[in-house]
Coordinates of C-alpha atoms in Angstrom, one line a residue:
M1 CA 15.5 118.7 31.7
E2 CA 12.2 117.7 33.3
R3 CA 12.5 114.3 31.7
I4 CA 15.9 114.1 33.7
N5 CA 14.7 115.0 37.0
N6 CA 11.4 112.5 36.5
L7 CA 14.1 109.7 35.7
R8 CA 16.3 110.6 38.7
M9 CA 13.2 110.4 41.4
I10 CA 12.2 107.6 39.8
L11 CA 15.8 105.9 40.5
F12 CA 15.7 107.0 43.9
D13 CA 12.4 106.0 44.5
S14 CA 13.8 102.1 43.4
L15 CA 16.9 102.5 45.1
F16 CA 15.3 103.1 48.2
M17 CA 12.7 100.4 48.3
I18 CA 15.6 97.9 47.5
S19 CA 17.7 99.4 50.5
V20 CA 14.2 99.0 52.9
L21 CA 13.5 95.4 51.6
S22 CA 17.0 94.5 51.9
H23 CA 16.5 95.6 55.6
V24 CA 12.9 94.6 56.9
H25 CA 10.4 92.4 55.7
G26 CA 6.4 92.0 56.2
N27 CA 5.0 94.2 59.1
Q28 CA 8.6 95.9 60.1
L29 CA 8.4 97.7 56.8
E30 CA 6.2 100.6 58.0
E31 CA 7.6 100.7 61.1
Y32 CA 11.3 101.0 59.6
I33 CA 9.7 103.8 57.2
S34 CA 8.4 105.4 60.6
R35 CA 11.9 105.5 61.7
N36 CA 13.6 107.1 59.0
R37 CA 10.9 109.5 57.4
S38 CA 12.7 112.3 58.3
M39 CA 15.2 111.9 55.7
V40 CA 12.8 110.6 52.9
V41 CA 10.7 112.9 51.6
P42 CA 10.4 117.0 51.9
L43 CA 8.6 118.4 54.8
A44 CA 5.1 119.1 53.0
S45 CA 3.1 120.1 55.8
M46 CA 5.6 122.6 56.8
N47 CA 6.2 123.7 52.9
L48 CA 2.7 124.4 52.5
I49 CA 2.4 126.8 55.9
E50 CA 5.5 128.4 54.2
H51 CA 3.8 128.8 50.8
C52 CA 0.1 130.2 51.8
F53 CA 0.7 132.0 55.7
V54 CA 3.0 134.9 55.2
E55 CA 2.6 135.8 59.0
K56 CA 5.8 133.9 59.6
A57 CA 6.7 135.3 62.9
E58 CA 3.9 133.6 64.6
P59 CA 4.8 130.7 66.6
V60 CA 4.5 127.1 65.4
V61 CA 4.4 123.6 67.3
L62 CA 5.8 120.8 65.5
F63 CA 5.0 117.4 67.1
G64 CA 6.7 114.5 65.4
N65 CA 10.5 112.7 65.2
W66 CA 11.8 115.8 63.5
S67 CA 15.5 115.6 61.9
A68 CA 17.9 118.1 63.1
N69 CA 18.5 119.8 59.8
I70 CA 14.7 120.0 59.1
I71 CA 14.6 121.5 62.3
D72 CA 17.5 124.1 61.4
L73 CA 15.8 125.0 58.2
Q74 CA 12.6 125.7 59.5
S75 CA 13.9 127.8 62.4
Q76 CA 15.9 130.2 59.9
S77 CA 12.3 131.6 59.0
W78 CA 9.9 130.5 61.1
N79 CA 9.1 131.0 65.0
I80 CA 9.0 127.4 66.4
V81 CA 8.4 127.6 69.9
Q82 CA 7.7 124.0 70.9
I83 CA 9.2 120.7 69.5
M84 CA 6.8 117.6 71.0
G85 CA 7.5 114.2 70.5
F86 CA 6.6 110.9 73.0
K87 CA 8.7 109.2 75.3
K88 CA 9.2 105.6 76.4
R89 CA 6.5 104.1 77.8
E90 CA 4.2 107.0 77.4
N91 CA 0.2 106.3 76.8
I92 CA -3.0 107.9 77.6
C93 CA -3.6 107.4 80.9
N94 CA -0.9 109.9 81.4
Y95 CA -3.1 112.6 80.4
T96 CA -6.8 111.8 81.5
N97 CA -6.7 114.4 84.5
K98 CA -8.7 117.2 83.3
L99 CA -6.4 120.7 83.8
K100 CA -8.1 124.0 83.8
I101 CA -4.9 126.6 84.5
Y102 CA -1.4 125.9 83.0
K103 CA 1.7 128.4 84.2
I104 CA 4.9 128.8 82.6
D105 CA 7.4 131.0 83.8
P106 CA 7.7 134.5 81.9
D107 CA 11.4 134.4 81.6
S108 CA 11.4 131.0 79.5
E109 CA 12.1 131.4 75.8
L110 CA 9.1 129.3 75.7
F111 CA 7.1 132.0 77.1
I112 CA 4.4 133.7 74.9
P113 CA 1.5 136.1 75.7
Y114 CA -0.9 134.1 73.5
P115 CA -2.3 130.8 72.4
V116 CA -0.5 129.1 69.5
Q117 CA -2.6 128.9 66.3
K118 CA -0.6 126.9 64.1
F119 CA 0.5 122.9 64.6
V120 CA 2.2 120.2 62.5
I121 CA 1.8 116.9 63.7
A122 CA 4.2 114.7 61.3
E123 CA 4.1 111.2 60.8
V124 CA 2.2 109.5 63.4
N125 CA -0.2 106.5 63.0
L126 CA -3.3 106.4 63.2
S127 CA -3.2 104.1 66.2
M128 CA -1.5 106.9 68.0
L129 CA -3.1 110.1 67.1
K130 CA -5.4 110.3 69.9
L131 CA -2.3 110.4 72.0
V132 CA -0.7 113.1 70.0
F133 CA -4.0 115.3 70.6
H134 CA -4.4 114.1 74.4
K135 CA -0.7 115.6 74.9
I136 CA -1.0 118.9 72.8
K137 CA -4.4 119.1 74.9
H138 CA -2.4 118.8 78.5
S139 CA 0.3 121.3 77.3
I140 CA 0.5 125.1 77.4
W141 CA -0.1 125.4 74.1
W142 CA -3.5 123.9 73.6
N143 CA -5.7 125.9 71.4
V144 CA -9.0 124.3 69.8
N145 CA -9.4 127.4 67.7
G146 CA -5.7 126.7 66.1
F147 CA -4.6 125.5 62.4
Y148 CA -3.6 121.9 62.5
V149 CA -1.7 120.1 59.8
V150 CA -1.6 116.2 60.1
Q151 CA 0.9 114.6 57.6
N152 CA 1.3 111.0 56.9
I153 CA 2.7 110.6 53.4
H154 CA 5.3 108.0 54.1
V155 CA 2.6 105.2 54.1
H156 CA 1.6 104.5 50.5
N157 CA -2.1 104.7 50.1
S158 CA -2.9 106.5 53.7
C159 CA -5.6 108.4 52.1
K160 CA -7.5 105.4 53.2
N161 CA -7.4 106.5 56.8
A162 CA -8.9 110.1 56.2
R163 CA -12.5 109.7 57.5
S164 CA -11.2 107.6 60.9
L165 CA -8.3 110.5 61.3
M166 CA -10.7 113.3 60.9
Q167 CA -13.5 111.4 63.6
I168 CA -10.2 111.5 66.4
V169 CA -9.9 114.9 65.3
W170 CA -13.6 115.9 65.6
E171 CA -13.4 114.2 69.4
F172 CA -10.8 116.8 70.2
N173 CA -13.5 119.5 69.3
I174 CA -10.9 120.6 66.1
L175 CA -12.5 122.1 63.8
S176 CA -9.7 123.5 61.6
V177 CA -7.4 120.7 60.3
L178 CA -5.6 119.9 57.2
F179 CA -4.5 116.2 56.1
I180 CA -1.9 115.7 53.6
C181 CA -1.6 112.4 53.0
H182 CA -0.6 110.1 49.7
D183 CA -3.1 108.3 47.7
L184 CA -2.3 105.6 44.7
V185 CA -3.8 106.9 41.8
S186 CA -3.7 111.0 42.8
G187 CA -0.4 111.1 44.9
L188 CA -0.5 113.6 47.7
N189 CA -4.1 114.9 48.6
L190 CA -5.2 117.3 50.7
Y191 CA -8.5 116.6 53.4
T192 CA -10.9 118.4 55.8
F193 CA -14.0 117.9 57.2
N194 CA -17.2 119.7 57.8
P195 CA -19.4 118.0 61.0
Y196 CA -22.5 120.4 60.5
N197 CA -23.3 120.7 56.6
E198 CA -22.1 119.3 53.3
E199 CA -21.0 123.1 52.5
A200 CA -17.3 124.2 51.1
P201 CA -15.7 126.6 49.0
N202 CA -15.6 125.8 45.2
V203 CA -11.7 124.6 46.0
W204 CA -13.1 121.6 47.5
K205 CA -14.6 118.2 46.3
R206 CA -17.2 116.3 48.7
V207 CA -15.5 112.9 49.3
P208 CA -18.7 110.2 48.3
E209 CA -19.9 108.4 51.6
N210 CA -20.2 104.8 51.7
Y211 CA -22.5 104.7 54.8
R212 CA -25.8 105.3 56.2
K213 CA -25.7 109.1 57.3
N214 CA -26.4 109.8 61.0
Y215 CA -25.5 112.3 63.9
A216 CA -23.0 110.3 66.3
N217 CA -21.2 109.9 62.5
D218 CA -22.2 113.0 60.3
L219 CA -18.3 114.0 58.9
T220 CA -18.5 115.5 55.3
L221 CA -15.0 115.2 53.7
F222 CA -13.8 117.1 51.6
N223 CA -10.5 116.9 49.4
R224 CA -8.2 118.5 47.0
P225 CA -4.8 117.6 45.4
Y226 CA -1.6 118.7 47.2
D227 CA 0.0 121.2 44.2
L228 CA 2.1 124.2 45.6
K229 CA 2.1 125.4 41.9
S230 CA -1.3 125.6 41.6
S231 CA -2.7 129.3 41.7
S232 CA -5.4 128.1 43.8
M233 CA -3.5 125.8 46.4
C234 CA -3.9 128.3 48.9
E235 CA -7.6 129.7 48.6
A236 CA -10.1 128.4 51.7
L237 CA -7.7 126.1 53.0
N238 CA -9.2 126.9 56.7
F239 CA -12.8 127.8 56.1
I240 CA -16.1 129.1 58.3
K241 CA -17.8 126.1 59.0
T242 CA -20.6 127.3 61.9
M243 CA -22.6 129.5 59.3
N244 CA -25.2 127.2 59.4
L245 CA -25.6 124.0 61.1
S246 CA -28.1 122.3 59.0
S247 CA -30.1 121.1 62.4
Y248 CA -27.4 120.1 64.6
P249 CA -28.4 119.2 67.8
I250 CA -27.5 121.3 70.5
Q251 CA -28.3 120.0 74.6
L252 CA -28.7 123.0 76.9
C253 CA -29.6 122.8 80.6
T254 CA -31.7 125.6 82.7
R255 CA -32.3 125.2 86.7
E256 CA -36.1 125.0 88.0
G257 CA -37.9 127.7 89.4
T258 CA -36.3 130.7 88.1
G259 CA -39.5 131.6 86.2
G260 CA -38.7 135.3 84.0
L261 CA -34.8 134.2 83.9
R262 CA -35.8 130.7 82.6
R263 CA -38.0 132.3 79.8
L264 CA -35.4 134.9 79.1
F265 CA -32.4 132.2 78.5
E266 CA -34.9 130.4 76.4
Q267 CA -35.7 133.3 74.3
I268 CA -32.1 134.5 73.4
N269 CA -30.9 130.7 73.0
N270 CA -33.7 130.3 70.5
V271 CA -32.7 133.5 68.3
I272 CA -29.0 132.6 68.6
W273 CA -28.9 129.1 67.6
T274 CA -32.2 130.1 65.0
K275 CA -29.8 132.0 63.6
M276 CA -27.2 129.4 63.3
N277 CA -29.9 126.8 62.4
A278 CA -29.6 124.5 65.1
V279 CA -32.3 122.2 67.2
V280 CA -32.4 123.2 70.7
N281 CA -33.0 120.8 73.7
V282 CA -33.2 122.2 76.6
T283 CA -33.7 120.0 80.0
I284 CA -34.4 121.5 83.4
V285 CA -31.9 120.6 86.3
E286 CA -32.3 121.2 90.2
T287 CA -29.5 123.6 90.2
T288 CA -26.7 124.8 88.2
G289 CA -24.1 124.0 91.0
I290 CA -20.4 125.1 91.5
V291 CA -16.7 124.3 91.5
D292 CA -15.9 123.8 95.0
S293 CA -13.1 124.9 96.9
E294 CA -11.2 121.9 96.2
G295 CA -11.6 122.6 92.5
L296 CA -14.0 119.9 92.0
P297 CA -17.2 120.9 89.9
N298 CA -21.3 119.4 91.0
F299 CA -24.7 119.3 89.7
A300 CA -25.0 120.8 86.3
T301 CA -21.8 122.1 86.1
K302 CA -20.3 119.1 85.8
D303 CA -22.5 117.6 83.7
V304 CA -21.4 120.7 81.3
L305 CA -17.7 119.8 81.9
D306 CA -18.2 116.3 81.4
G307 CA -20.2 117.0 78.0
K308 CA -23.5 115.9 79.0
F309 CA -24.8 119.1 78.2
D310 CA -23.5 121.8 75.6
G311 CA -24.5 124.8 77.9
F312 CA -26.2 126.4 80.7
L313 CA -27.2 129.9 81.9
A314 CA -24.8 131.1 85.1
P315 CA -26.0 133.4 87.9
D316 CA -22.6 134.7 88.2
F317 CA -19.0 134.8 86.7
R318 CA -17.1 131.4 87.4
R319 CA -13.9 131.9 88.2
D320 CA -12.8 128.7 87.3
L321 CA -14.3 128.6 84.0
W322 CA -13.4 132.2 82.5
K323 CA -12.8 130.4 79.3
N324 CA -15.8 128.6 78.9
E325 CA -17.9 132.0 79.7
V326 CA -20.1 134.5 77.6
N327 CA -20.3 137.3 79.2
T328 CA -24.5 138.3 78.6
F329 CA -24.0 141.8 80.1
I330 CA -26.9 141.2 82.2
T331 CA -26.6 142.5 86.0
S332 CA -28.2 141.7 88.8
R333 CA -27.1 142.1 92.6
I334 CA -27.5 139.8 96.2
C335 CA -30.4 141.2 98.1
Y336 CA -31.8 139.9 101.6
V337 CA -35.4 139.6 102.6
T338 CA -36.0 140.0 106.1
N339 CA -39.0 141.0 108.4
K340 CA -40.1 144.4 109.3
E341 CA -40.3 145.7 113.0
E342 CA -43.8 147.3 114.3
L343 CA -42.9 151.0 115.6
T344 CA -43.6 152.1 119.4
F345 CA -45.7 155.2 119.3
F346 CA -42.6 157.5 120.3
E347 CA -40.6 155.8 116.9
Q348 CA -43.6 156.8 114.6
L349 CA -43.6 160.3 116.3
S350 CA -39.7 160.9 115.9
E351 CA -40.3 159.6 112.4
V352 CA -43.1 162.4 111.7
F353 CA -41.1 165.0 113.8
P354 CA -37.7 164.5 113.8
S355 CA -35.1 166.6 115.6
K356 CA -34.9 169.0 113.0
T357 CA -38.4 169.6 112.5
M358 CA -38.8 170.2 116.4
L359 CA -36.2 172.6 116.5
V360 CA -37.6 174.3 113.6
L361 CA -40.5 174.7 115.3
L362 CA -39.3 176.0 119.0
L363 CA -37.0 178.4 116.9
L364 CA -40.7 179.7 115.2
S365 CA -42.6 179.9 118.1
L366 CA -39.8 182.1 120.4
T367 CA -40.0 184.3 117.1
T368 CA -43.4 184.6 117.6
M369 CA -43.6 185.4 121.2
A370 CA -40.7 187.8 120.4
I371 CA -43.1 189.4 117.5
F372 CA -46.2 189.6 119.7
K373 CA -44.4 191.2 122.6
Y374 CA -43.3 193.6 120.0
L375 CA -46.3 194.3 118.3
L376 CA -49.2 193.9 121.3
K377 CA -46.8 195.8 124.2
E378 CA -47.4 192.7 126.7
S379 CA -46.0 190.9 129.3
F380 CA -44.0 187.5 128.3
S381 CA -46.8 185.4 129.7
E382 CA -49.2 187.2 128.1
V383 CA -47.8 186.9 125.1
A384 CA -47.1 182.9 125.9
I385 CA -50.7 182.5 126.0
D386 CA -51.5 184.4 122.7
V387 CA -49.2 182.2 121.0
L388 CA -50.8 179.1 122.5
R389 CA -54.2 180.2 121.1
V390 CA -52.7 180.7 117.6
V391 CA -51.5 177.1 118.0
T392 CA -54.2 175.7 118.9
L393 CA -56.4 177.5 116.0
Q394 CA -58.1 180.1 118.6
S395 CA -59.1 183.8 118.4
T396 CA -56.4 186.2 120.3
L397 CA -57.6 188.4 123.0
R398 CA -55.7 191.4 121.7
E399 CA -54.7 192.9 118.4
P400 CA -52.4 195.8 117.3
V401 CA -53.8 199.2 116.7
T402 CA -51.6 200.4 113.7
V403 CA -52.3 199.1 110.4
P404 CA -49.0 198.2 109.2
A405 CA -49.0 196.0 112.9
R406 CA -52.6 194.5 111.8
A407 CA -50.7 193.3 108.4
I408 CA -48.1 191.6 110.2
F409 CA -49.9 190.5 113.1
V410 CA -52.6 188.3 110.1
C411 CA -49.7 187.2 108.1
I412 CA -48.5 185.4 111.5
I413 CA -51.8 184.3 111.8
F414 CA -52.2 182.6 108.2
N415 CA -48.5 181.2 108.6
F416 CA -49.3 179.3 111.9
M417 CA -52.7 178.4 110.6
W418 CA -50.7 176.3 107.7
V419 CA -48.4 175.2 110.4
S420 CA -50.8 173.8 112.6
W421 CA -52.5 172.1 109.7
N422 CA -49.4 170.8 108.9
V423 CA -48.4 169.1 111.9
E424 CA -52.1 167.8 112.6
S425 CA -52.1 166.0 109.3
N426 CA -48.8 164.7 110.5
L427 CA -50.2 163.4 113.6
M428 CA -53.3 161.9 111.7
S429 CA -51.0 160.0 109.4
I430 CA -49.8 158.0 112.4
L431 CA -53.1 156.5 112.5
T432 CA -54.0 155.6 108.8
V433 CA -51.4 152.5 109.2
S434 CA -53.0 150.0 111.0
Q435 CA -49.5 148.4 112.2
P436 CA -46.5 150.9 111.3
M437 CA -43.7 149.4 110.5
R438 CA -39.7 149.7 110.1
A439 CA -36.7 147.8 108.1
V440 CA -33.9 147.3 110.5
V441 CA -31.8 145.3 108.6
T442 CA -30.1 147.3 105.8
T443 CA -26.5 146.3 105.6
E444 CA -24.9 142.6 106.8
Q445 CA -23.7 144.4 109.8
D446 CA -27.0 144.4 110.8
L447 CA -27.7 141.0 110.4
I448 CA -24.8 139.9 112.7
D449 CA -25.8 142.7 115.3
R450 CA -29.4 140.9 115.5
D451 CA -28.3 137.6 115.5
Y452 CA -30.1 136.6 112.2
K453 CA -30.4 133.1 111.0
I454 CA -29.6 133.4 106.8
H455 CA -31.2 131.0 104.7
S456 CA -30.2 130.3 101.0
R457 CA -29.3 128.2 98.6
Y458 CA -26.2 126.2 98.1
Y459 CA -25.0 128.2 95.5
F460 CA -25.2 131.4 97.2
E461 CA -23.5 130.4 100.1
Q462 CA -20.3 131.5 98.8
F463 CA -21.4 135.3 99.0
N464 CA -21.1 135.0 102.9
Y465 CA -17.5 135.9 102.7
A466 CA -17.7 137.3 106.3
S467 CA -17.2 133.7 108.9
V468 CA -19.2 135.3 111.2
I469 CA -22.3 135.3 108.8
S470 CA -21.1 131.8 107.0
D471 CA -21.5 130.6 110.6
L472 CA -25.4 131.9 110.7
N473 CA -26.1 130.4 107.4
V474 CA -28.9 127.7 107.0
R475 CA -29.2 125.7 103.8
V476 CA -32.8 125.7 101.7
R477 CA -33.5 124.0 98.5
N478 CA -35.2 126.8 96.7
V479 CA -36.0 130.1 97.0
I480 CA -39.9 129.6 97.7
D481 CA -38.2 127.5 101.2
C482 CA -36.0 130.3 101.7
L483 CA -38.9 133.3 101.8
E484 CA -41.4 130.7 104.0
V485 CA -39.0 130.6 106.6
V486 CA -38.7 134.7 106.7
D487 CA -42.7 134.3 106.9
N488 CA -42.3 132.0 109.9
D489 CA -39.6 133.8 112.2
A490 CA -38.9 137.2 112.3
K491 CA -35.3 136.2 113.2
N492 CA -35.0 134.7 109.4
A493 CA -33.4 136.1 106.3
C494 CA -33.4 135.1 102.9
L495 CA -30.4 135.4 100.9
D496 CA -30.6 135.2 96.8
D497 CA -30.6 136.8 93.9
C498 CA -32.3 140.4 93.3
T499 CA -33.9 139.3 90.0
V500 CA -35.5 135.8 91.6
I501 CA -36.6 137.5 94.8
N502 CA -38.7 140.3 93.0
F503 CA -40.3 137.6 90.9
F504 CA -41.5 135.7 93.8
A505 CA -42.0 139.0 96.5
K506 CA -42.3 143.0 96.8
E507 CA -41.6 145.0 99.2
N508 CA -44.3 145.6 101.4
Q509 CA -45.4 147.1 104.7
D510 CA -44.3 143.4 106.4
I511 CA -40.9 142.9 104.0
H512 CA -38.0 144.7 103.6
I513 CA -35.7 143.7 100.5
A514 CA -32.1 145.1 101.0
H515 CA -29.8 145.4 98.0
M516 CA -26.0 144.5 98.3
E517 CA -23.6 146.3 96.3
P518 CA -21.8 144.2 94.3
K519 CA -23.0 143.3 90.8
R520 CA -23.6 140.1 89.4
Y521 CA -23.5 139.1 85.8
Y522 CA -25.4 136.5 84.2
V523 CA -22.9 134.2 82.1
L524 CA -23.6 131.6 79.4
V525 CA -21.3 128.8 80.3
Y526 CA -20.3 126.1 77.3
R527 CA -18.3 122.9 77.8
D528 CA -14.7 122.7 77.6
D529 CA -13.6 123.3 73.9
F530 CA -17.2 123.9 73.0
P531 CA -16.3 124.6 68.8
L532 CA -19.5 127.0 68.8
K533 CA -18.9 129.2 71.4
E534 CA -17.2 132.1 69.3
R535 CA -19.6 131.8 67.1
V536 CA -22.4 132.1 69.7
S537 CA -20.1 134.9 71.5
T538 CA -20.7 136.8 68.3
V539 CA -24.2 136.4 67.4
Y540 CA -25.0 137.5 70.9
H541 CA -23.2 140.8 71.1
R542 CA -24.5 141.8 67.9
L543 CA -28.2 141.1 69.5
L544 CA -26.5 143.1 72.3
E545 CA -25.3 145.6 70.2
H546 CA -29.0 146.4 68.4
G547 CA -30.6 146.6 71.9
I548 CA -32.7 143.2 71.2
I549 CA -31.2 141.6 74.3
N550 CA -32.2 144.5 76.7
K551 CA -36.0 144.6 75.1
F552 CA -36.0 140.6 75.6
S553 CA -34.9 141.5 79.8
L554 CA -37.3 144.2 80.3
D555 CA -40.6 142.1 78.9
Q556 CA -39.3 139.1 80.6
M557 CA -38.9 140.9 84.0
S558 CA -41.9 142.7 83.4
A559 CA -44.0 140.0 82.6
P560 CA -47.4 139.1 84.8
R561 CA -46.2 136.9 88.2
T562 CA -48.8 134.1 88.0
S563 CA -46.7 132.2 90.3
S564 CA -45.8 134.5 92.7
K565 CA -45.7 133.7 96.3
K566 CA -47.5 136.6 98.6
L567 CA -46.2 136.8 101.9
K568 CA -48.2 137.3 104.8
N569 CA -51.2 138.4 102.8
P570 CA -54.0 140.0 104.8
D571 CA -57.1 140.8 104.1
N572 CA -57.8 143.9 101.9
Y573 CA -59.1 146.1 104.4
K574 CA -57.9 145.9 108.0
R575 CA -60.2 147.5 110.9
I576 CA -58.8 150.2 113.3
T577 CA -59.8 148.6 116.8
M578 CA -60.0 151.3 120.0
Q579 CA -56.5 150.1 121.2
Q580 CA -55.4 151.8 118.1
I581 CA -57.2 154.9 118.7
K582 CA -56.8 155.2 122.8
F583 CA -54.2 157.8 121.9
V584 CA -56.2 160.0 119.4
V585 CA -59.3 160.0 122.5
Y586 CA -56.4 161.0 125.3
F587 CA -55.1 163.6 123.2
I588 CA -58.4 165.6 122.7
I589 CA -59.2 165.0 126.5
I590 CA -55.9 166.3 127.8
G591 CA -56.2 169.2 124.9
D592 CA -59.9 169.9 126.4
L593 CA -58.4 170.0 129.8
F594 CA -55.6 172.3 129.0
A595 CA -57.7 174.8 126.9
V596 CA -59.9 174.8 130.3
L597 CA -56.9 175.5 132.1
V598 CA -55.9 178.6 129.8
F599 CA -59.6 180.4 130.0
F600 CA -59.3 180.4 133.9
V601 CA -55.7 181.5 133.6
E602 CA -57.3 184.3 131.3
L603 CA -60.2 185.0 133.6
C604 CA -58.0 185.3 136.3
S605 CA -55.9 187.8 134.9
K606 CA -58.9 190.0 133.5
C607 CA -60.1 190.2 137.3
K608 CA -57.0 191.1 138.4
K609 CA -56.5 193.9 136.0
K610 CA -60.0 195.0 137.2

């Protein structure tokens, strides 16, 4: 029976070739086969997926000129969500624009809530393959982590194009791909590749290379026979290729002048890429840049999206780059740096003795006068004089007669001594600071009310949401310049990241640092369709779960600040001028005069009684 089937196949192939040769000749042969491919050979790619993948409800995107009977047959068991092909006069120029967000009507039959995982590309010429991937990339179904099956079996000896095909696939950063082709000797074969190393499961056989290897063309090819009857056919069709990068070069960039943040970024990347066995090259750039209101990236952000660098550390979520980001869960905030203002004496007095304290002292004095009047049996004026003597720590002229009254009297005297010492110490504290200062900016509204000029780097201008504040903004080159303008003018404010500001300046008697409420999360941003992004995310989150990232963060943020800029750095010791102690002299003189007045009042009252 098997021999009869083989004879039938040979006869069919012979009749087909005769039919083809009778219609075409020369270079037209391949074109003719391409037009009639759907009715010649069974669909090997879909048979492979149906045989080895059981998730038949999972959506599949087909690309090629499919005949209606094949589509109907496959649609009975597979969820085919899109059938793509070429239109007339379609070329790569139609897909040179960079699209970031794709939308589809949820009511559409094509709508699915997740990216497609499997793509089948059948019988496309090698010269048109790049256009195929451009068209898929600019569709809503694009998924760089998907599984791609490329079939080209109607052209005899199509396996000779395997390396060129894999080079085109790798240009689109696709790792999971199978190429089903026809070999003159061994028949149908499966090909795949590994761009990072020469490792593959045992079911794959490495294809010999006939060129000198270099990183610009360093793809290791593997093949195996296409045999659905084999028990190992479905083994390792899609294997992990990112476990060992074998010294593959990774190009990163970081912003200049960020101190501890840059060291933290480099330390984290060293651990991640050492784990993955890659070689990291870090380039210092002036600024990371942003995506502006027109959707155009600039500076390092543009370089990363253009592929010049593989990634960088961004100080905040980029709304336009959410698909390119890995959250580090390292947080910071936006801070305002402003000068403190010098307090007047009455402002100092109000801070030392706020209204509640003054009210308590008044109630305490009135209560003491009432108790003294009851214990000493004196007039109100005499009681007031005795309370005044107690406040000034002078001896009283009278004392209670009974023992219980004397005990209460002594307790009151001791309590007043403690209160008096406390009041005196608070008054003396005013003199311990040569230039008493206070923070006058604690909210964004304070900046508006006091007409401050807000200086910030280009990136931080986007945090000035209020139009009034944005009108007050002045751009500076770096955080050092930002802090210097605060040092030069009391009406200047500096806006920047709290972690960076705390690295260069600390709050002191002259400088106030106000923390804004919203948190900011540092993220790792990678280029479009970076094939190692998922692997980096996995390694990073394992480090985070084990506390290693927090340890790195604490070590770097607490490192010695050898380059810290000191604002308004005065001498270590300040002299107190006569102008600053004149209040003490006046207070002592007035106190002595008041004591003399009290003494004469007491003498007069004694003489009058006699």
